Coordinates of C-alpha atoms in Angstrom, one line a residue:
M1 CA 53.3 -14.5 -26.8
A2 CA 54.5 -12.3 -24.0
G3 CA 51.6 -13.6 -21.9
D4 CA 53.5 -16.8 -21.4
S5 CA 55.2 -15.3 -18.4
G6 CA 53.9 -13.1 -15.6
V7 CA 56.4 -10.3 -16.3
G8 CA 55.8 -10.4 -20.0
N9 CA 52.1 -10.4 -19.6
A10 CA 52.2 -7.5 -17.3
R11 CA 54.3 -5.5 -19.7
L12 CA 52.0 -6.4 -22.6
L13 CA 48.9 -5.4 -20.6
A14 CA 50.4 -2.1 -19.6
S15 CA 51.2 -1.4 -23.3
V16 CA 47.7 -2.3 -24.4
Q17 CA 46.2 -0.1 -21.7
A18 CA 48.4 2.8 -22.9
L19 CA 47.3 2.2 -26.5
R20 CA 43.7 2.2 -25.3
S21 CA 44.3 5.6 -23.7
A22 CA 45.8 7.0 -26.9
V23 CA 42.9 5.7 -29.0
A24 CA 40.4 7.2 -26.6
D25 CA 42.1 10.5 -26.7
A26 CA 42.3 10.6 -30.5
S27 CA 39.7 13.0 -31.7
L28 CA 38.3 13.1 -35.2
P29 CA 36.1 16.2 -35.0
L30 CA 36.3 17.6 -38.5
D31 CA 33.7 16.2 -40.9
L32 CA 36.2 15.0 -43.5
S33 CA 35.4 12.3 -46.1
S34 CA 37.6 9.9 -44.1
A35 CA 36.0 10.7 -40.7
P36 CA 32.8 8.5 -40.6
A37 CA 34.7 5.3 -41.3
A38 CA 37.5 6.3 -39.0
R39 CA 35.1 7.1 -36.2
L40 CA 33.4 3.8 -36.5
A41 CA 36.8 2.0 -36.6
R42 CA 37.9 3.9 -33.5
T43 CA 34.7 2.9 -31.7
R44 CA 35.1 -0.7 -32.6
L45 CA 38.8 -0.7 -31.6
L46 CA 37.9 0.7 -28.2
D47 CA 35.1 -1.9 -27.8
Q48 CA 37.4 -4.8 -28.6
L49 CA 40.1 -3.4 -26.2
D50 CA 37.6 -3.0 -23.4
D51 CA 35.4 -6.0 -24.1
Y52 CA 38.1 -8.6 -24.9
V53 CA 41.8 -7.8 -25.2
I54 CA 42.3 -6.0 -21.8
P55 CA 40.0 -8.3 -19.8
R56 CA 41.5 -11.4 -21.4
L57 CA 45.0 -10.3 -20.7
T58 CA 44.0 -9.5 -17.2
S59 CA 42.5 -13.0 -16.6
L60 CA 43.9 -15.6 -19.0
D61 CA 42.2 -18.3 -17.0
A62 CA 38.7 -16.9 -17.3
P63 CA 36.0 -19.1 -18.9
L64 CA 36.1 -19.2 -22.7
L65 CA 33.3 -17.1 -24.3
A66 CA 31.7 -18.5 -27.4
V67 CA 29.5 -15.9 -29.1
V68 CA 26.7 -17.4 -31.4
G69 CA 26.1 -14.9 -34.2
G70 CA 24.6 -14.9 -37.7
S71 CA 22.1 -13.5 -40.0
T72 CA 18.4 -12.7 -39.4
G73 CA 16.3 -15.9 -39.2
A74 CA 19.4 -18.2 -39.1
G75 CA 18.0 -20.0 -36.0
K76 CA 20.7 -18.9 -33.5
S77 CA 18.4 -18.8 -30.5
T78 CA 16.8 -22.1 -31.3
L79 CA 20.2 -23.6 -31.8
V80 CA 21.4 -22.3 -28.4
N81 CA 18.3 -23.6 -26.6
S82 CA 18.7 -26.9 -28.3
V83 CA 22.4 -27.2 -27.3
V84 CA 21.5 -26.3 -23.7
G85 CA 18.5 -28.6 -23.7
R86 CA 15.9 -26.0 -22.6
E87 CA 14.7 -22.6 -23.4
V88 CA 17.2 -20.1 -22.1
T89 CA 16.9 -17.5 -24.9
L90 CA 13.7 -16.4 -26.8
P91 CA 13.7 -17.1 -30.5
G92 CA 12.6 -14.1 -32.4
V93 CA 9.2 -14.5 -34.0
L94 CA 8.9 -11.0 -35.4
R95 CA 11.7 -9.2 -37.2
P96 CA 13.6 -7.3 -36.3
T97 CA 14.3 -9.0 -33.0
T98 CA 14.9 -6.2 -30.5
R99 CA 16.0 -7.8 -27.2
S100 CA 19.0 -8.1 -24.9
P101 CA 21.7 -10.6 -25.8
V102 CA 21.7 -13.6 -23.5
L103 CA 24.8 -15.0 -21.9
I104 CA 24.5 -18.6 -20.5
H105 CA 27.1 -19.8 -18.0
H106 CA 27.7 -22.4 -15.4
P107 CA 26.8 -21.3 -11.8
S108 CA 30.4 -21.7 -10.7
D109 CA 31.5 -19.2 -13.4
A110 CA 29.0 -16.4 -12.4
A111 CA 31.6 -14.1 -10.9
W112 CA 33.4 -13.9 -14.2
F113 CA 30.3 -12.4 -16.0
S114 CA 28.2 -10.6 -13.4
G115 CA 30.7 -7.7 -13.1
P116 CA 32.1 -5.4 -15.7
R117 CA 35.1 -7.5 -16.5
I118 CA 33.9 -7.9 -20.1
L119 CA 31.3 -5.8 -21.9
P120 CA 31.5 -3.1 -19.3
T121 CA 29.1 -0.8 -21.3
L122 CA 26.2 -3.3 -21.0
A123 CA 24.0 -3.5 -17.9
R124 CA 23.4 -6.9 -16.3
I125 CA 19.8 -8.3 -16.0
T126 CA 18.5 -11.6 -14.8
G127 CA 15.2 -13.3 -14.3
R128 CA 12.4 -13.8 -16.9
H129 CA 12.5 -12.2 -20.3
S130 CA 10.6 -8.9 -20.6
S131 CA 9.3 -7.0 -23.6
S132 CA 11.4 -4.1 -22.4
D133 CA 14.6 -6.0 -23.0
G134 CA 16.9 -4.1 -25.4
P135 CA 20.4 -4.0 -26.7
G136 CA 21.7 -1.9 -23.8
A137 CA 22.0 -4.8 -21.5
V138 CA 23.0 -8.4 -21.4
R139 CA 20.8 -11.0 -19.7
L140 CA 22.6 -13.6 -17.6
V141 CA 21.3 -17.1 -17.4
S142 CA 23.0 -19.5 -14.9
T143 CA 22.5 -23.3 -15.6
D144 CA 24.2 -26.6 -15.0
E145 CA 23.4 -27.5 -18.6
V146 CA 26.5 -25.6 -19.7
A147 CA 29.8 -27.0 -18.6
A148 CA 32.1 -24.9 -16.3
G149 CA 34.8 -23.1 -18.2
L150 CA 32.7 -22.3 -21.3
A151 CA 29.9 -19.7 -21.7
L152 CA 27.5 -19.2 -24.7
L153 CA 26.3 -15.8 -25.8
D154 CA 23.3 -15.5 -28.1
A155 CA 23.9 -12.2 -30.1
P156 CA 21.6 -10.1 -32.1
D157 CA 21.4 -10.4 -35.9
I158 CA 24.4 -9.1 -37.8
D159 CA 22.1 -7.8 -40.6
S160 CA 19.3 -6.5 -38.4
V161 CA 17.4 -3.6 -39.8
V162 CA 17.8 -2.0 -36.4
E163 CA 21.2 -0.2 -36.4
A164 CA 21.7 -0.7 -32.6
N165 CA 21.3 -4.4 -33.0
R166 CA 23.8 -4.6 -35.8
D167 CA 26.3 -2.5 -33.9
L168 CA 25.9 -4.7 -30.8
A169 CA 26.2 -7.9 -32.8
T170 CA 29.6 -6.6 -34.2
Q171 CA 30.7 -5.6 -30.7
L172 CA 29.8 -8.9 -29.2
L173 CA 31.6 -10.9 -31.9
A174 CA 34.7 -8.8 -31.3
A175 CA 34.4 -9.8 -27.6
A176 CA 34.4 -13.5 -28.3
D177 CA 37.2 -16.1 -27.8
L178 CA 35.3 -18.2 -30.2
W179 CA 32.8 -17.3 -32.9
V180 CA 30.0 -19.9 -33.5
F181 CA 28.7 -18.6 -36.8
V182 CA 25.3 -19.7 -37.8
T183 CA 24.0 -19.5 -41.3
T184 CA 21.5 -21.4 -43.4
A185 CA 21.6 -23.4 -46.6
A186 CA 19.6 -20.7 -48.3
R187 CA 21.7 -17.8 -47.2
Y188 CA 25.3 -19.0 -46.6
A189 CA 26.6 -17.0 -49.6
D190 CA 25.1 -13.7 -48.4
A191 CA 27.6 -10.8 -48.4
V192 CA 27.1 -9.6 -44.8
P193 CA 28.2 -12.8 -43.1
W194 CA 31.2 -13.1 -45.3
E195 CA 32.4 -9.6 -44.4
L196 CA 32.5 -10.7 -40.8
L197 CA 34.0 -14.1 -41.6
R198 CA 36.8 -12.4 -43.6
E199 CA 37.4 -10.0 -40.7
A200 CA 37.6 -13.1 -38.4
S201 CA 40.1 -14.7 -40.7
E202 CA 42.2 -11.5 -41.0
R203 CA 42.3 -11.2 -37.2
G204 CA 43.0 -14.9 -36.5
T205 CA 39.9 -15.4 -34.5
A206 CA 38.9 -18.9 -33.7
V207 CA 35.7 -19.8 -35.7
A208 CA 33.2 -22.7 -35.8
V209 CA 30.4 -22.6 -38.3
V210 CA 26.9 -24.1 -38.1
L211 CA 25.2 -24.7 -41.4
D212 CA 21.5 -24.7 -40.4
R213 CA 18.3 -25.8 -42.2
V214 CA 20.0 -27.9 -44.8
P215 CA 17.7 -30.0 -47.0
A216 CA 18.4 -33.7 -46.2
G217 CA 19.1 -34.5 -49.8
A218 CA 21.6 -31.7 -50.3
V219 CA 23.8 -32.0 -47.3
D220 CA 27.0 -33.2 -49.0
E221 CA 26.7 -30.7 -51.9
I222 CA 26.0 -27.7 -49.8
R223 CA 28.6 -28.6 -47.2
T224 CA 31.3 -29.2 -49.8
H225 CA 30.6 -25.8 -51.5
F226 CA 30.5 -24.0 -48.2
A227 CA 33.8 -25.6 -47.1
S228 CA 35.5 -24.4 -50.4
M229 CA 34.3 -20.9 -49.7
L230 CA 35.7 -21.0 -46.2
R231 CA 39.0 -22.3 -47.5
E232 CA 39.2 -19.4 -49.9
Q233 CA 39.0 -17.0 -47.0
G234 CA 41.6 -18.8 -45.0
L235 CA 39.1 -20.5 -42.6
D236 CA 39.7 -24.1 -43.7
Q237 CA 40.5 -25.0 -40.1
A238 CA 37.0 -23.9 -38.9
P239 CA 34.9 -27.0 -38.0
I240 CA 31.5 -27.2 -39.8
F241 CA 28.4 -28.5 -38.1
T242 CA 25.5 -29.3 -40.2
V243 CA 21.9 -29.2 -39.0
V244 CA 19.3 -30.8 -41.3
E245 CA 15.9 -29.1 -41.8
S246 CA 13.8 -30.6 -39.0
E247 CA 10.6 -30.3 -37.2
L248 CA 11.0 -28.7 -33.7
V249 CA 10.0 -30.7 -30.7
D250 CA 8.8 -28.4 -27.8
G251 CA 10.7 -25.6 -29.6
L252 CA 14.0 -27.5 -29.8
L253 CA 15.8 -29.2 -32.6
P254 CA 16.0 -33.0 -32.4
A255 CA 18.9 -34.1 -30.2
D256 CA 20.7 -35.9 -33.0
Q257 CA 21.0 -32.7 -35.0
T258 CA 22.9 -30.9 -32.3
E259 CA 24.7 -33.9 -30.7
R260 CA 28.0 -33.3 -32.6
L261 CA 28.1 -29.5 -31.8
R262 CA 27.1 -30.2 -28.2
G263 CA 29.8 -32.8 -27.8
W264 CA 32.5 -30.6 -29.4
L265 CA 31.6 -27.7 -27.0
A266 CA 31.6 -30.0 -24.0
A267 CA 35.0 -31.4 -24.9
L268 CA 36.4 -27.9 -25.3
A269 CA 35.0 -26.9 -21.9
G270 CA 36.6 -30.0 -20.3
D271 CA 40.0 -29.6 -21.9
A272 CA 42.0 -26.8 -20.3
Q273 CA 44.7 -27.0 -22.9
A274 CA 42.2 -26.9 -25.8
R275 CA 40.6 -23.8 -24.2
A276 CA 44.0 -22.2 -23.8
D277 CA 44.8 -22.9 -27.5
V278 CA 41.6 -21.2 -28.6
V279 CA 42.2 -18.2 -26.3
R280 CA 45.8 -18.0 -27.5
Q281 CA 44.8 -18.0 -31.2
T282 CA 42.1 -15.3 -30.8
L283 CA 44.0 -13.1 -28.5
Q284 CA 47.2 -13.2 -30.5
G285 CA 45.1 -12.4 -33.7
A286 CA 43.5 -9.5 -31.9
L287 CA 46.9 -8.2 -30.7
V288 CA 48.4 -8.5 -34.2
S289 CA 45.5 -6.6 -35.7
L290 CA 46.0 -3.7 -33.4
D291 CA 48.9 -2.5 -35.4
T292 CA 47.0 -2.3 -38.7
R293 CA 43.9 -0.9 -37.1
T294 CA 45.9 1.8 -35.3
R295 CA 47.6 2.7 -38.5
S296 CA 44.3 3.4 -40.2
L297 CA 43.4 5.6 -37.3
V298 CA 46.7 7.4 -37.5
A299 CA 46.0 8.1 -41.2
A300 CA 42.6 9.6 -40.4
S301 CA 44.2 11.6 -37.5
E302 CA 46.8 12.9 -40.0
D303 CA 44.0 14.0 -42.3
Q304 CA 42.4 15.8 -39.4
T305 CA 45.6 17.5 -38.4
A306 CA 46.4 18.5 -42.0
A307 CA 42.8 19.9 -42.5
G308 CA 43.1 21.9 -39.2
R309 CA 46.5 23.2 -40.2
A310 CA 45.2 24.2 -43.7
L311 CA 42.3 26.1 -42.1
V312 CA 44.7 28.0 -39.7
D313 CA 47.1 28.6 -42.5
A314 CA 44.3 30.1 -44.7
A315 CA 43.4 32.5 -41.8
A316 CA 47.0 33.4 -41.1
A317 CA 47.6 34.2 -44.8
A318 CA 44.5 36.5 -44.9
Y319 CA 45.8 38.5 -41.9
D320 CA 49.4 38.5 -43.3
E321 CA 47.9 40.1 -46.4
A322 CA 45.9 42.6 -44.2
R323 CA 49.1 43.6 -42.4
A324 CA 50.9 44.1 -45.7
Q325 CA 48.1 46.2 -47.1
V326 CA 48.0 48.4 -43.9
H327 CA 51.8 48.8 -44.2
E328 CA 51.4 49.7 -47.9
G329 CA 48.7 52.2 -47.0
M330 CA 51.0 53.9 -44.5
L331 CA 53.6 54.5 -47.3
D332 CA 51.6 55.0 -50.5
G333 CA 50.0 58.3 -49.6
T334 CA 46.5 56.8 -49.1
L335 CA 46.2 58.4 -45.6
L336 CA 46.9 61.9 -47.0
R337 CA 43.9 62.0 -49.3
G338 CA 40.3 63.1 -48.8
E339 CA 39.5 64.6 -45.4
V340 CA 43.2 64.9 -44.4
L341 CA 44.0 67.1 -47.5
A342 CA 40.9 69.2 -47.0
R343 CA 41.9 69.9 -43.3
W344 CA 45.4 70.6 -44.4
Q345 CA 44.3 73.1 -47.0
E346 CA 42.3 75.0 -44.4
F347 CA 45.6 76.3 -43.3
V348 CA 48.1 76.2 -46.1
G349 CA 45.8 77.2 -49.0
T350 CA 46.4 76.0 -52.6
G351 CA 49.0 74.1 -54.4
E352 CA 50.6 77.4 -55.5
F353 CA 51.7 77.8 -51.9
F354 CA 53.7 74.6 -52.1
R355 CA 55.4 75.5 -55.3
Q356 CA 56.9 78.5 -53.5
V357 CA 57.7 76.7 -50.3
E358 CA 61.4 76.4 -50.8
S359 CA 61.9 80.2 -51.0
T360 CA 59.5 80.9 -48.2
V361 CA 60.3 78.3 -45.5
S362 CA 60.6 80.9 -42.8
R363 CA 57.2 82.3 -43.7
V364 CA 55.7 78.9 -43.7
R365 CA 57.2 78.2 -40.3
D366 CA 55.7 81.5 -39.0
R367 CA 52.3 80.4 -40.4
F368 CA 52.7 77.0 -38.8
T369 CA 53.4 78.7 -35.5
S370 CA 50.3 80.7 -35.9
F371 CA 48.4 77.6 -36.9
L372 CA 49.6 75.5 -34.0
K373 CA 49.5 78.2 -31.3
G374 CA 46.8 80.6 -32.4
E375 CA 44.3 78.2 -34.1
P376 CA 44.3 75.0 -32.1
A377 CA 40.9 74.0 -33.5
R378 CA 42.3 73.4 -36.9
A379 CA 45.1 71.2 -35.5
D380 CA 42.4 69.2 -33.7
H381 CA 40.5 68.8 -37.0
L382 CA 43.5 67.7 -38.8
G383 CA 44.4 65.2 -36.1
E384 CA 40.8 63.8 -36.1
A385 CA 41.0 63.4 -39.9
L386 CA 44.3 61.5 -39.6
Q387 CA 42.8 59.4 -36.8
S388 CA 39.7 58.6 -38.9
G389 CA 41.9 57.7 -41.9
V390 CA 44.0 55.3 -40.0
E391 CA 41.0 53.7 -38.3
S392 CA 39.3 53.3 -41.7
L393 CA 42.3 51.6 -43.2
V394 CA 42.8 49.1 -40.4
V395 CA 39.1 48.3 -40.1
N396 CA 38.7 47.9 -43.9
R397 CA 41.6 45.5 -44.1
A398 CA 40.3 43.5 -41.1
E399 CA 36.9 43.1 -42.7
L400 CA 38.5 42.1 -46.0
A401 CA 40.6 39.5 -44.2
A402 CA 37.6 38.0 -42.4
G403 CA 35.7 37.8 -45.7
A404 CA 38.6 36.2 -47.4
I405 CA 38.8 33.6 -44.6
A406 CA 35.1 32.8 -44.9
R407 CA 35.4 32.3 -48.6
S408 CA 38.5 30.1 -48.3
W409 CA 37.1 28.0 -45.4
R410 CA 34.0 27.2 -47.4
T411 CA 36.2 25.5 -50.0
L412 CA 38.4 23.7 -47.5
P413 CA 37.6 20.4 -45.7
G414 CA 36.0 21.1 -42.3
G415 CA 35.8 24.9 -42.9
D416 CA 32.1 25.0 -43.7
Q417 CA 31.4 22.9 -40.6
L418 CA 33.2 25.6 -38.4
L419 CA 31.4 28.5 -40.1
T420 CA 28.1 26.8 -39.5
A421 CA 28.9 26.2 -35.9
D422 CA 30.0 29.8 -35.4
P423 CA 28.6 32.2 -38.0
T424 CA 30.5 35.1 -36.4
L425 CA 33.6 33.8 -38.0
A426 CA 32.4 35.1 -41.3
R427 CA 33.3 38.6 -40.2
S428 CA 35.6 40.5 -37.8
G429 CA 35.0 40.4 -34.1
T430 CA 32.0 42.3 -32.9
D431 CA 34.0 45.0 -31.1
V432 CA 36.8 45.3 -33.6
D433 CA 35.8 48.9 -34.4
K434 CA 36.1 50.0 -30.8
R435 CA 39.4 48.2 -30.4
I436 CA 40.8 49.9 -33.5
Q437 CA 39.7 53.3 -32.3
R438 CA 41.4 52.6 -29.0
L439 CA 44.5 51.4 -30.9
V440 CA 44.8 54.6 -32.9
R441 CA 44.2 56.7 -29.8
D442 CA 47.0 54.8 -28.0
W443 CA 49.2 55.2 -31.0
Q444 CA 48.6 59.0 -30.9
G445 CA 49.6 58.8 -27.3
D446 CA 52.8 57.1 -28.4
I447 CA 53.4 60.0 -30.9
L448 CA 53.0 62.7 -28.2
Q449 CA 55.3 60.8 -25.8
M450 CA 57.9 60.6 -28.5
V451 CA 57.7 64.3 -29.0
R452 CA 58.1 64.9 -25.3
D453 CA 61.0 62.5 -25.0
E454 CA 62.8 64.1 -27.9
G455 CA 62.6 67.5 -26.3
R456 CA 64.5 66.8 -23.1
D457 CA 67.2 69.3 -23.5
R458 CA 66.4 72.9 -22.8
R459 CA 66.8 74.3 -26.3
T460 CA 64.6 71.7 -27.9
T461 CA 62.1 72.0 -25.1
A462 CA 61.8 75.7 -25.7
R463 CA 61.1 75.0 -29.4
I464 CA 58.5 72.4 -28.6
M465 CA 56.8 74.8 -26.2
A466 CA 56.8 77.4 -29.0
Y467 CA 54.9 75.1 -31.3
G468 CA 53.0 72.9 -28.9
V469 CA 53.3 69.2 -28.2
N470 CA 49.9 68.3 -29.8
G471 CA 50.6 70.4 -32.9
L472 CA 54.0 68.8 -33.4
G473 CA 52.4 65.4 -32.9
V474 CA 49.9 66.0 -35.6
V475 CA 52.7 67.1 -38.0
L476 CA 54.7 64.0 -37.1
M477 CA 51.7 61.9 -38.0
L478 CA 51.6 63.7 -41.4
V479 CA 55.3 63.1 -42.0
T480 CA 54.9 59.4 -41.0
F481 CA 52.5 58.9 -43.9
A482 CA 53.9 61.5 -46.3
S483 CA 55.1 59.3 -49.2
T484 CA 53.6 60.2 -52.6
A485 CA 53.9 56.7 -54.1
G486 CA 50.6 55.8 -55.7
I487 CA 49.2 59.3 -55.7
T488 CA 48.5 60.8 -59.2
G489 CA 47.4 64.1 -60.6
A490 CA 46.9 67.3 -58.6
E491 CA 47.2 65.3 -55.3
V492 CA 50.9 64.7 -55.9
G493 CA 51.7 68.4 -55.4
I494 CA 49.5 68.7 -52.4
A495 CA 50.9 65.6 -50.7
G496 CA 54.4 66.5 -51.7
G497 CA 53.9 69.8 -50.2
T498 CA 52.5 68.2 -47.1
A499 CA 55.7 66.1 -46.7
L500 CA 58.1 69.0 -47.4
V501 CA 56.4 71.6 -45.1
G502 CA 56.0 69.1 -42.3
Q503 CA 59.5 67.8 -42.7
K504 CA 61.0 71.3 -42.7
L505 CA 59.1 72.3 -39.6
L506 CA 60.1 69.2 -37.6
E507 CA 63.7 69.5 -38.7
A508 CA 63.7 73.1 -37.4
V509 CA 62.7 71.7 -34.0
F510 CA 64.5 68.4 -33.8
G511 CA 67.0 68.2 -36.6
D512 CA 66.8 66.1 -39.8
Q513 CA 68.3 62.8 -38.3
A514 CA 65.9 63.0 -35.4
V515 CA 62.9 63.5 -37.7
R516 CA 63.7 60.5 -39.8
E517 CA 64.1 58.4 -36.6
L518 CA 60.8 59.7 -35.2
A519 CA 59.0 58.9 -38.4
R520 CA 60.5 55.4 -38.4
Q521 CA 59.5 54.8 -34.8
A522 CA 56.0 56.1 -35.4
R523 CA 55.5 53.7 -38.3
E524 CA 57.0 50.7 -36.3
Q525 CA 54.8 51.4 -33.3
L526 CA 51.6 51.6 -35.4
T527 CA 52.6 48.5 -37.3
A528 CA 53.2 46.7 -34.0
R529 CA 49.8 47.7 -32.6
V530 CA 48.1 46.6 -35.8
D531 CA 50.0 43.3 -35.7
T532 CA 48.8 42.7 -32.2
L533 CA 45.2 43.4 -33.1
Y534 CA 45.2 41.2 -36.2
A535 CA 46.9 38.5 -34.2
A536 CA 44.0 38.7 -31.7
E537 CA 41.5 38.4 -34.7
L538 CA 43.5 35.4 -36.1
A539 CA 43.3 33.8 -32.6
R540 CA 39.5 33.6 -33.1
Y541 CA 40.0 31.3 -36.0
E542 CA 42.8 29.3 -34.4
G543 CA 40.6 28.9 -31.4
A544 CA 37.7 27.6 -33.5
V545 CA 39.9 24.9 -34.8
T546 CA 41.5 24.2 -31.4
T547 CA 38.1 24.0 -29.8
L548 CA 37.4 20.9 -31.8
H549 CA 40.5 19.3 -30.2
V550 CA 42.4 18.6 -33.4
D551 CA 45.5 17.5 -31.5
T552 CA 48.6 17.7 -33.7
D553 CA 50.4 15.3 -31.3
Q554 CA 47.9 12.5 -31.3
T555 CA 49.3 10.7 -34.4
E556 CA 52.6 10.5 -32.7
H557 CA 51.0 9.1 -29.5
L558 CA 49.0 6.5 -31.4
T559 CA 52.1 5.4 -33.4
A560 CA 54.3 5.1 -30.3
A561 CA 51.6 3.2 -28.4
A562 CA 51.0 0.7 -31.2
A563 CA 54.8 0.2 -31.5
A564 CA 55.0 -0.5 -27.8
V565 CA 52.3 -3.2 -28.0
K566 CA 54.0 -4.8 -31.0
A567 CA 57.3 -4.9 -29.1
A568 CA 55.7 -6.4 -26.0
R569 CA 53.5 -9.1 -27.5

């Protein structure tokens, strides 16, 4: 192990601390099917790093901590009191036993346990037991009855009906150099203890087992069967201490029933090499397990990242579709229907007029001049109708996109969680109408500026002055949208005439090449403004995912940190 040398141990410690930071930073915010187990695994991994691996690497010579754990009613506290020789921890009379774990140590070892070196999340309490004792603290008991170099910790029941007790028992066992596992002749085959024993075996944790309350006539039979079960789980090296069902004397087991266990613990405390071997075994097992445990967290992190990406992709696809539909609406004649056609016909009259347009272009031009110069109100009405049509198109597609996202998210992992947290995501932003109105007004400003810029030479300027900048801007808007694709029936002639008359008028002012370029620029500028607005709407959904801190880089950080520990150990 790298801890055999000062330099190697320092490198390993730094790698483990870096892994601890990566695990702490790993977020699992989306309520995916894999999330509950992964969150629990993350919590337990952090606990073991904080409670055992890092403090043990920091102080390899600290006293060995033996955690006494087991099932409800197994007699753990009575066993601890009997090993010490006096009452240092209260046996639970009522179930569940809700009290602080008790850590018994030699007075000379007090400094190792009074501070936050191990179990930093638990407060330290001393003195007499109180009814207010709970799982948020550890009670310290200093006594000469425990040899220096070894401390005992009486943990809550691993199968307590109180969740906080179960969680703390698991946390304390993961903080142990040595598990002293207590079970009874009646319950040694229960599932819960064996889950933890299998975990101990997989992590290489040093384990000793106490088989308590064994009927005197069944010691050999039960012990043999229990030993075979341990062997099947790879725990054949774990010593077994048998305690025969006995009457308590002043609350303690008869001395002969705990003599072997007490002697074994005393020998361990007095043998520095034996203690080092136990520490080495458990620490090495914990370090090796970090790789597998981190991989499971990486897999859950990848699930989170994939789910977050799927949510963002669904939102992006909806706004891509909205942009495509707006672009199609700009080209298929949609914007030249309804109110726009009605306002147009206020001036040009019926479709018969358009059928004669090629032979009467000069007359049309004259009427346009009259329309644009002498009747500005009609130009304003037409411009307002066009503005309203563009606004309706952009707003409608935005609302459709928001609705599509909400439907899609409700079917995607984590999506319903986000919609519940922020119901406004089921529709467009609250001020989207106003922003779109401003967008269209700004685009109309672009149109007018294009007309002005195009009329810089004196001859063109004179023509523009003859028709008016605002009027020509309205006509340019018409030409921008004057494609008859998708229009049927009588509207074809009307829209076609719209395109032809507008085109002819603008060509008379600017020339045919300039008109095509102006129409292209007008469409591109509107498209760019719509893209920007839809991107802002998409950012609401991206922000909702990002707010939950689904970090796309955390899997890489976790993988790299675990690899560094593996290389250093």
